[in-house]
GROMACS .gro file of C-alpha atoms in nm:
model
  304
    1UNK     CA    1   0.139  -2.844  -2.785
    2UNK     CA    2   0.000  -2.492  -2.828
    3UNK     CA    3  -0.314  -2.434  -3.031
    4UNK     CA    4  -0.451  -2.090  -3.122
    5UNK     CA    5  -0.828  -2.064  -3.164
    6UNK     CA    6  -1.019  -1.755  -3.278
    7UNK     CA    7  -1.375  -1.722  -3.140
    8UNK     CA    8  -1.626  -1.470  -3.267
    9UNK     CA    9  -1.988  -1.425  -3.369
   10UNK     CA   10  -2.078  -1.489  -3.731
   11UNK     CA   11  -1.988  -1.211  -3.972
   12UNK     CA   12  -1.896  -1.248  -4.338
   13UNK     CA   13  -1.590  -1.025  -4.302
   14UNK     CA   14  -1.447  -1.237  -4.016
   15UNK     CA   15  -1.473  -1.541  -4.244
   16UNK     CA   16  -1.224  -1.366  -4.473
   17UNK     CA   17  -1.003  -1.161  -4.239
   18UNK     CA   18  -0.940  -1.448  -3.997
   19UNK     CA   19  -0.964  -1.744  -4.234
   20UNK     CA   20  -0.599  -1.830  -4.163
   21UNK     CA   21  -0.717  -1.982  -3.835
   22UNK     CA   22  -0.903  -2.250  -4.033
   23UNK     CA   23  -0.630  -2.511  -4.005
   24UNK     CA   24  -0.626  -2.842  -3.821
   25UNK     CA   25  -0.356  -2.716  -3.584
   26UNK     CA   26  -0.552  -2.397  -3.510
   27UNK     CA   27  -0.922  -2.325  -3.478
   28UNK     CA   28  -1.190  -2.086  -3.602
   29UNK     CA   29  -1.527  -2.083  -3.426
   30UNK     CA   30  -1.818  -1.863  -3.535
   31UNK     CA   31  -2.085  -1.869  -3.266
   32UNK     CA   32  -2.446  -1.779  -3.348
   33UNK     CA   33  -2.556  -1.431  -3.248
   34UNK     CA   34  -2.767  -1.417  -2.928
   35UNK     CA   35  -3.066  -1.294  -3.129
   36UNK     CA   36  -3.047  -1.582  -3.379
   37UNK     CA   37  -3.332  -1.829  -3.344
   38UNK     CA   38  -3.109  -2.118  -3.231
   39UNK     CA   39  -2.973  -1.912  -2.939
   40UNK     CA   40  -3.284  -1.711  -2.857
   41UNK     CA   41  -3.474  -2.012  -2.725
   42UNK     CA   42  -3.197  -2.107  -2.479
   43UNK     CA   43  -3.256  -2.000  -2.117
   44UNK     CA   44  -2.893  -2.045  -2.006
   45UNK     CA   45  -2.706  -1.887  -2.295
   46UNK     CA   46  -2.359  -1.914  -2.140
   47UNK     CA   47  -2.403  -2.290  -2.095
   48UNK     CA   48  -2.541  -2.313  -2.450
   49UNK     CA   49  -2.231  -2.145  -2.590
   50UNK     CA   50  -2.005  -2.358  -2.371
   51UNK     CA   51  -2.154  -2.674  -2.523
   52UNK     CA   52  -2.114  -2.536  -2.874
   53UNK     CA   53  -1.748  -2.454  -2.812
   54UNK     CA   54  -1.676  -2.795  -2.663
   55UNK     CA   55  -1.841  -2.960  -2.963
   56UNK     CA   56  -1.640  -2.749  -3.209
   57UNK     CA   57  -1.311  -2.769  -3.017
   58UNK     CA   58  -1.295  -3.082  -2.794
   59UNK     CA   59  -1.056  -3.062  -2.500
   60UNK     CA   60  -0.761  -3.264  -2.629
   61UNK     CA   61  -0.523  -3.170  -2.349
   62UNK     CA   62  -0.341  -2.916  -2.565
   63UNK     CA   63  -0.263  -2.567  -2.439
   64UNK     CA   64  -0.540  -2.362  -2.597
   65UNK     CA   65  -0.489  -1.993  -2.661
   66UNK     CA   66  -0.842  -1.863  -2.714
   67UNK     CA   67  -0.855  -1.530  -2.895
   68UNK     CA   68  -1.205  -1.400  -2.819
   69UNK     CA   69  -1.339  -1.109  -3.021
   70UNK     CA   70  -1.436  -0.826  -2.786
   71UNK     CA   71  -1.785  -0.775  -2.927
   72UNK     CA   72  -1.867  -1.136  -2.838
   73UNK     CA   73  -1.819  -1.064  -2.466
   74UNK     CA   74  -2.054  -0.768  -2.495
   75UNK     CA   75  -2.325  -0.968  -2.669
   76UNK     CA   76  -2.298  -1.297  -2.476
   77UNK     CA   77  -2.134  -1.242  -2.137
   78UNK     CA   78  -1.811  -1.109  -1.992
   79UNK     CA   79  -1.799  -1.436  -1.796
   80UNK     CA   80  -1.722  -1.631  -2.116
   81UNK     CA   81  -1.341  -1.627  -2.053
   82UNK     CA   82  -1.394  -1.783  -1.709
   83UNK     CA   83  -1.618  -2.048  -1.865
   84UNK     CA   84  -1.345  -2.131  -2.117
   85UNK     CA   85  -1.084  -2.168  -1.843
   86UNK     CA   86  -1.319  -2.386  -1.637
   87UNK     CA   87  -1.401  -2.604  -1.940
   88UNK     CA   88  -1.054  -2.660  -2.085
   89UNK     CA   89  -0.773  -2.801  -1.872
   90UNK     CA   90  -0.506  -2.576  -2.024
   91UNK     CA   91  -0.651  -2.248  -2.149
   92UNK     CA   92  -0.527  -1.893  -2.193
   93UNK     CA   93  -0.785  -1.633  -2.294
   94UNK     CA   94  -0.695  -1.325  -2.497
   95UNK     CA   95  -0.963  -1.063  -2.563
   96UNK     CA   96  -0.910  -0.890  -2.898
   97UNK     CA   97  -1.080  -0.557  -2.964
   98UNK     CA   98  -1.132  -0.491  -3.335
   99UNK     CA   99  -1.325  -0.171  -3.262
  100UNK     CA  100  -1.269   0.115  -3.020
  101UNK     CA  101  -1.320   0.001  -2.661
  102UNK     CA  102  -1.554   0.289  -2.576
  103UNK     CA  103  -1.787   0.166  -2.852
  104UNK     CA  104  -1.859  -0.147  -2.645
  105UNK     CA  105  -2.138  -0.153  -2.388
  106UNK     CA  106  -1.961  -0.339  -2.108
  107UNK     CA  107  -1.737  -0.275  -1.807
  108UNK     CA  108  -1.378  -0.279  -1.930
  109UNK     CA  109  -1.242  -0.336  -1.578
  110UNK     CA  110  -1.445  -0.657  -1.555
  111UNK     CA  111  -1.306  -0.770  -1.892
  112UNK     CA  112  -0.952  -0.710  -1.760
  113UNK     CA  113  -1.022  -0.931  -1.459
  114UNK     CA  114  -1.179  -1.211  -1.661
  115UNK     CA  115  -0.918  -1.233  -1.940
  116UNK     CA  116  -0.552  -1.326  -1.917
  117UNK     CA  117  -0.453  -1.069  -2.179
  118UNK     CA  118  -0.620  -0.791  -2.375
  119UNK     CA  119  -0.507  -0.642  -2.704
  120UNK     CA  120  -0.649  -0.397  -2.955
  121UNK     CA  121  -0.623  -0.302  -3.322
  122UNK     CA  122  -0.584   0.066  -3.228
  123UNK     CA  123  -0.259   0.215  -3.097
  124UNK     CA  124  -0.449   0.502  -2.936
  125UNK     CA  125  -0.658   0.261  -2.728
  126UNK     CA  126  -0.346   0.059  -2.645
  127UNK     CA  127  -0.192   0.369  -2.487
  128UNK     CA  128  -0.516   0.493  -2.329
  129UNK     CA  129  -0.600   0.163  -2.156
  130UNK     CA  130  -0.242   0.038  -2.105
  131UNK     CA  131  -0.296  -0.275  -2.313
  132UNK     CA  132  -0.109  -0.431  -2.606
  133UNK     CA  133  -0.143  -0.337  -2.971
  134UNK     CA  134  -0.194  -0.620  -3.221
  135UNK     CA  135  -0.240  -0.565  -3.594
  136UNK     CA  136  -0.572  -0.699  -3.722
  137UNK     CA  137  -0.504  -0.967  -3.986
  138UNK     CA  138  -0.633  -0.993  -4.340
  139UNK     CA  139  -0.570  -1.348  -4.452
  140UNK     CA  140  -0.849  -1.451  -4.691
  141UNK     CA  141  -0.790  -1.232  -4.994
  142UNK     CA  142  -0.917  -1.300  -5.346
  143UNK     CA  143  -0.664  -1.199  -5.612
  144UNK     CA  144  -0.889  -1.258  -5.915
  145UNK     CA  145  -0.892  -0.965  -6.158
  146UNK     CA  146  -1.180  -0.716  -6.158
  147UNK     CA  147  -1.183  -0.417  -6.393
  148UNK     CA  148  -1.186  -0.074  -6.227
  149UNK     CA  149  -1.509   0.101  -6.326
  150UNK     CA  150  -1.517   0.360  -6.045
  151UNK     CA  151  -1.262   0.623  -5.950
  152UNK     CA  152  -1.319   0.610  -5.574
  153UNK     CA  153  -1.532   0.414  -5.330
  154UNK     CA  154  -1.637   0.452  -4.969
  155UNK     CA  155  -1.810   0.175  -4.776
  156UNK     CA  156  -1.883   0.212  -4.406
  157UNK     CA  157  -2.111   0.318  -4.125
  158UNK     CA  158  -2.184   0.685  -4.074
  159UNK     CA  159  -2.080   0.682  -3.706
  160UNK     CA  160  -1.956   1.032  -3.614
  161UNK     CA  161  -1.826   1.121  -3.960
  162UNK     CA  162  -2.127   1.163  -4.190
  163UNK     CA  163  -2.070   1.534  -4.256
  164UNK     CA  164  -1.710   1.472  -4.354
  165UNK     CA  165  -1.803   1.184  -4.584
  166UNK     CA  166  -2.063   1.401  -4.759
  167UNK     CA  167  -1.816   1.690  -4.795
  168UNK     CA  168  -1.568   1.451  -4.957
  169UNK     CA  169  -1.837   1.319  -5.191
  170UNK     CA  170  -1.921   1.674  -5.299
  171UNK     CA  171  -1.553   1.748  -5.364
  172UNK     CA  172  -1.514   1.436  -5.578
  173UNK     CA  173  -1.834   1.514  -5.769
  174UNK     CA  174  -1.708   1.866  -5.835
  175UNK     CA  175  -1.389   1.714  -5.976
  176UNK     CA  176  -1.593   1.476  -6.195
  177UNK     CA  177  -1.486   1.153  -6.026
  178UNK     CA  178  -1.705   0.848  -6.063
  179UNK     CA  179  -1.803   0.766  -5.704
  180UNK     CA  180  -1.923   0.442  -5.547
  181UNK     CA  181  -2.048   0.530  -5.197
  182UNK     CA  182  -2.230   0.302  -4.951
  183UNK     CA  183  -2.312   0.458  -4.613
  184UNK     CA  184  -2.493   0.265  -4.340
  185UNK     CA  185  -2.686   0.362  -4.025
  186UNK     CA  186  -2.798   0.701  -4.157
  187UNK     CA  187  -3.130   0.845  -4.026
  188UNK     CA  188  -3.399   0.895  -4.295
  189UNK     CA  189  -3.391   1.275  -4.259
  190UNK     CA  190  -3.015   1.289  -4.330
  191UNK     CA  191  -3.006   1.112  -4.667
  192UNK     CA  192  -2.830   1.359  -4.895
  193UNK     CA  193  -2.785   1.281  -5.267
  194UNK     CA  194  -2.990   0.959  -5.240
  195UNK     CA  195  -2.992   0.925  -5.619
  196UNK     CA  196  -2.610   0.897  -5.617
  197UNK     CA  197  -2.525   0.745  -5.276
  198UNK     CA  198  -2.649   0.405  -5.157
  199UNK     CA  199  -2.776   0.434  -4.800
  200UNK     CA  200  -2.852   0.164  -4.544
  201UNK     CA  201  -2.819  -0.118  -4.799
  202UNK     CA  202  -2.652  -0.423  -4.646
  203UNK     CA  203  -2.350  -0.558  -4.831
  204UNK     CA  204  -2.204  -0.901  -4.769
  205UNK     CA  205  -1.829  -0.869  -4.725
  206UNK     CA  206  -1.764  -1.048  -5.054
  207UNK     CA  207  -1.965  -0.769  -5.218
  208UNK     CA  208  -1.756  -0.512  -5.030
  209UNK     CA  209  -1.441  -0.664  -5.181
  210UNK     CA  210  -1.599  -0.661  -5.527
  211UNK     CA  211  -1.672  -0.287  -5.495
  212UNK     CA  212  -1.319  -0.217  -5.369
  213UNK     CA  213  -1.161  -0.411  -5.654
  214UNK     CA  214  -1.385  -0.222  -5.899
  215UNK     CA  215  -1.242   0.115  -5.788
  216UNK     CA  216  -0.910   0.285  -5.850
  217UNK     CA  217  -0.902   0.439  -5.504
  218UNK     CA  218  -1.042   0.349  -5.161
  219UNK     CA  219  -1.150   0.620  -4.916
  220UNK     CA  220  -1.088   0.576  -4.544
  221UNK     CA  221  -1.242   0.826  -4.300
  222UNK     CA  222  -1.142   0.773  -3.938
  223UNK     CA  223  -1.396   0.771  -3.658
  224UNK     CA  224  -1.342   1.028  -3.384
  225UNK     CA  225  -1.090   0.878  -3.143
  226UNK     CA  226  -0.930   0.611  -3.364
  227UNK     CA  227  -0.555   0.634  -3.429
  228UNK     CA  228  -0.466   0.320  -3.627
  229UNK     CA  229  -0.583   0.255  -3.984
  230UNK     CA  230  -0.891   0.044  -4.048
  231UNK     CA  231  -0.952  -0.262  -4.266
  232UNK     CA  232  -0.963  -0.026  -4.568
  233UNK     CA  233  -0.585   0.014  -4.527
  234UNK     CA  234  -0.530  -0.361  -4.559
  235UNK     CA  235  -0.770  -0.391  -4.853
  236UNK     CA  236  -0.597  -0.114  -5.050
  237UNK     CA  237  -0.251  -0.264  -4.997
  238UNK     CA  238  -0.354  -0.622  -5.069
  239UNK     CA  239  -0.549  -0.531  -5.385
  240UNK     CA  240  -0.306  -0.269  -5.522
  241UNK     CA  241  -0.542   0.026  -5.485
  242UNK     CA  242  -0.476   0.386  -5.390
  243UNK     CA  243  -0.590   0.474  -5.039
  244UNK     CA  244  -0.703   0.824  -4.946
  245UNK     CA  245  -0.713   0.858  -4.569
  246UNK     CA  246  -0.720   1.108  -4.285
  247UNK     CA  247  -0.533   0.860  -4.063
  248UNK     CA  248  -0.210   1.031  -3.962
  249UNK     CA  249  -0.006   0.728  -3.854
  250UNK     CA  250   0.357   0.636  -3.922
  251UNK     CA  251   0.284   0.316  -4.115
  252UNK     CA  252   0.068   0.515  -4.358
  253UNK     CA  253   0.327   0.774  -4.455
  254UNK     CA  254   0.588   0.538  -4.601
  255UNK     CA  255   0.356   0.365  -4.850
  256UNK     CA  256   0.360   0.506  -5.206
  257UNK     CA  257  -0.006   0.443  -5.289
  258UNK     CA  258  -0.142   0.585  -4.961
  259UNK     CA  259  -0.234   0.954  -4.949
  260UNK     CA  260  -0.300   1.144  -4.630
  261UNK     CA  261  -0.527   1.449  -4.621
  262UNK     CA  262  -0.631   1.692  -4.351
  263UNK     CA  263  -0.794   1.950  -4.579
  264UNK     CA  264  -1.038   1.828  -4.842
  265UNK     CA  265  -0.970   2.111  -5.086
  266UNK     CA  266  -0.600   2.019  -5.098
  267UNK     CA  267  -0.656   1.660  -5.215
  268UNK     CA  268  -0.469   1.606  -5.544
  269UNK     CA  269  -0.705   1.410  -5.763
  270UNK     CA  270  -0.453   1.301  -6.029
  271UNK     CA  271  -0.239   1.119  -5.772
  272UNK     CA  272  -0.533   0.911  -5.655
  273UNK     CA  273  -0.615   0.777  -6.001
  274UNK     CA  274  -0.272   0.637  -6.086
  275UNK     CA  275  -0.240   0.259  -6.108
  276UNK     CA  276  -0.004   0.090  -5.864
  277UNK     CA  277   0.121  -0.253  -5.967
  278UNK     CA  278   0.375  -0.332  -5.696
  279UNK     CA  279   0.466  -0.665  -5.540
  280UNK     CA  280   0.243  -0.697  -5.236
  281UNK     CA  281   0.408  -1.003  -5.077
  282UNK     CA  282   0.533  -0.782  -4.793
  283UNK     CA  283   0.178  -0.679  -4.705
  284UNK     CA  284   0.040  -1.031  -4.741
  285UNK     CA  285   0.292  -1.135  -4.475
  286UNK     CA  286   0.230  -0.819  -4.267
  287UNK     CA  287  -0.143  -0.895  -4.239
  288UNK     CA  288  -0.102  -1.272  -4.198
  289UNK     CA  289  -0.241  -1.485  -3.915
  290UNK     CA  290   0.116  -1.597  -3.844
  291UNK     CA  291   0.209  -1.239  -3.760
  292UNK     CA  292  -0.091  -1.210  -3.527
  293UNK     CA  293  -0.001  -1.535  -3.349
  294UNK     CA  294   0.363  -1.426  -3.316
  295UNK     CA  295   0.244  -1.100  -3.160
  296UNK     CA  296   0.018  -1.280  -2.911
  297UNK     CA  297   0.305  -1.510  -2.812
  298UNK     CA  298   0.517  -1.199  -2.757
  299UNK     CA  299   0.244  -1.037  -2.546
  300UNK     CA  300   0.210  -1.349  -2.330
  301UNK     CA  301   0.587  -1.372  -2.277
  302UNK     CA  302   0.618  -1.004  -2.185
  303UNK     CA  303   0.327  -1.024  -1.940
  304UNK     CA  304   0.419  -1.365  -1.803
   0.00000   0.00000   0.00000
């Protein structure tokens, strides 16, 4: 019997995006972060995490397909896949990158040697590193109604796009849109419009969803080298919101409530504020855990 288990560090958004793994015939393991008190006092952290995994997922003789989130290997050890294969009699280890690979502080060639398969959320990285693309799931949605009180929202880290985010904010303000902007990781000397933009204020992912559902339109601004849409794409489609994005990918262009821009001054405001009440069953299936598992099975067969 095959069993698919997702392993990551704790994060409130993973609890929602990957919640479809929380079934008896699957597995969802959130390991403590290395800097958490329970892990910090352990001298042999790899052995500590091995014991935690074995406690959470006993070796039952099944064929385990461990999907390990890439950031976990950076923060714990790139030897974790080998530990899994030494601990479980039948184990296949897939490393899944939910962020750009060059944003991780570890040797990618070592990761390739340690893991059986590697896949990524980004089609650009898939081509660049000759690895498989796998759509990131979004399986724990909350369809309760929330009234839209904002016209547009942006929630995300500044990364390499702060100037563009601020330029967009200024354009929306000029067009009298009611904005809900949360920008993280911004240096103190770069806080523009602090009376209107929330900076460096942590939001639990359930709060992120509440802000998205309270807006008519969601803004997605791509980081430098990314090609595939981010989680904002899934959120907009699941929650029937408009999405304004500078992601120029094929899957974006065929969706009626998704609007691509490459020049800020050419954004058509009226289009963004329309309400879209379409049947989103297609997208619920598209972002399902079942689709992710099917893709991983396909990757394993093609590489086998």
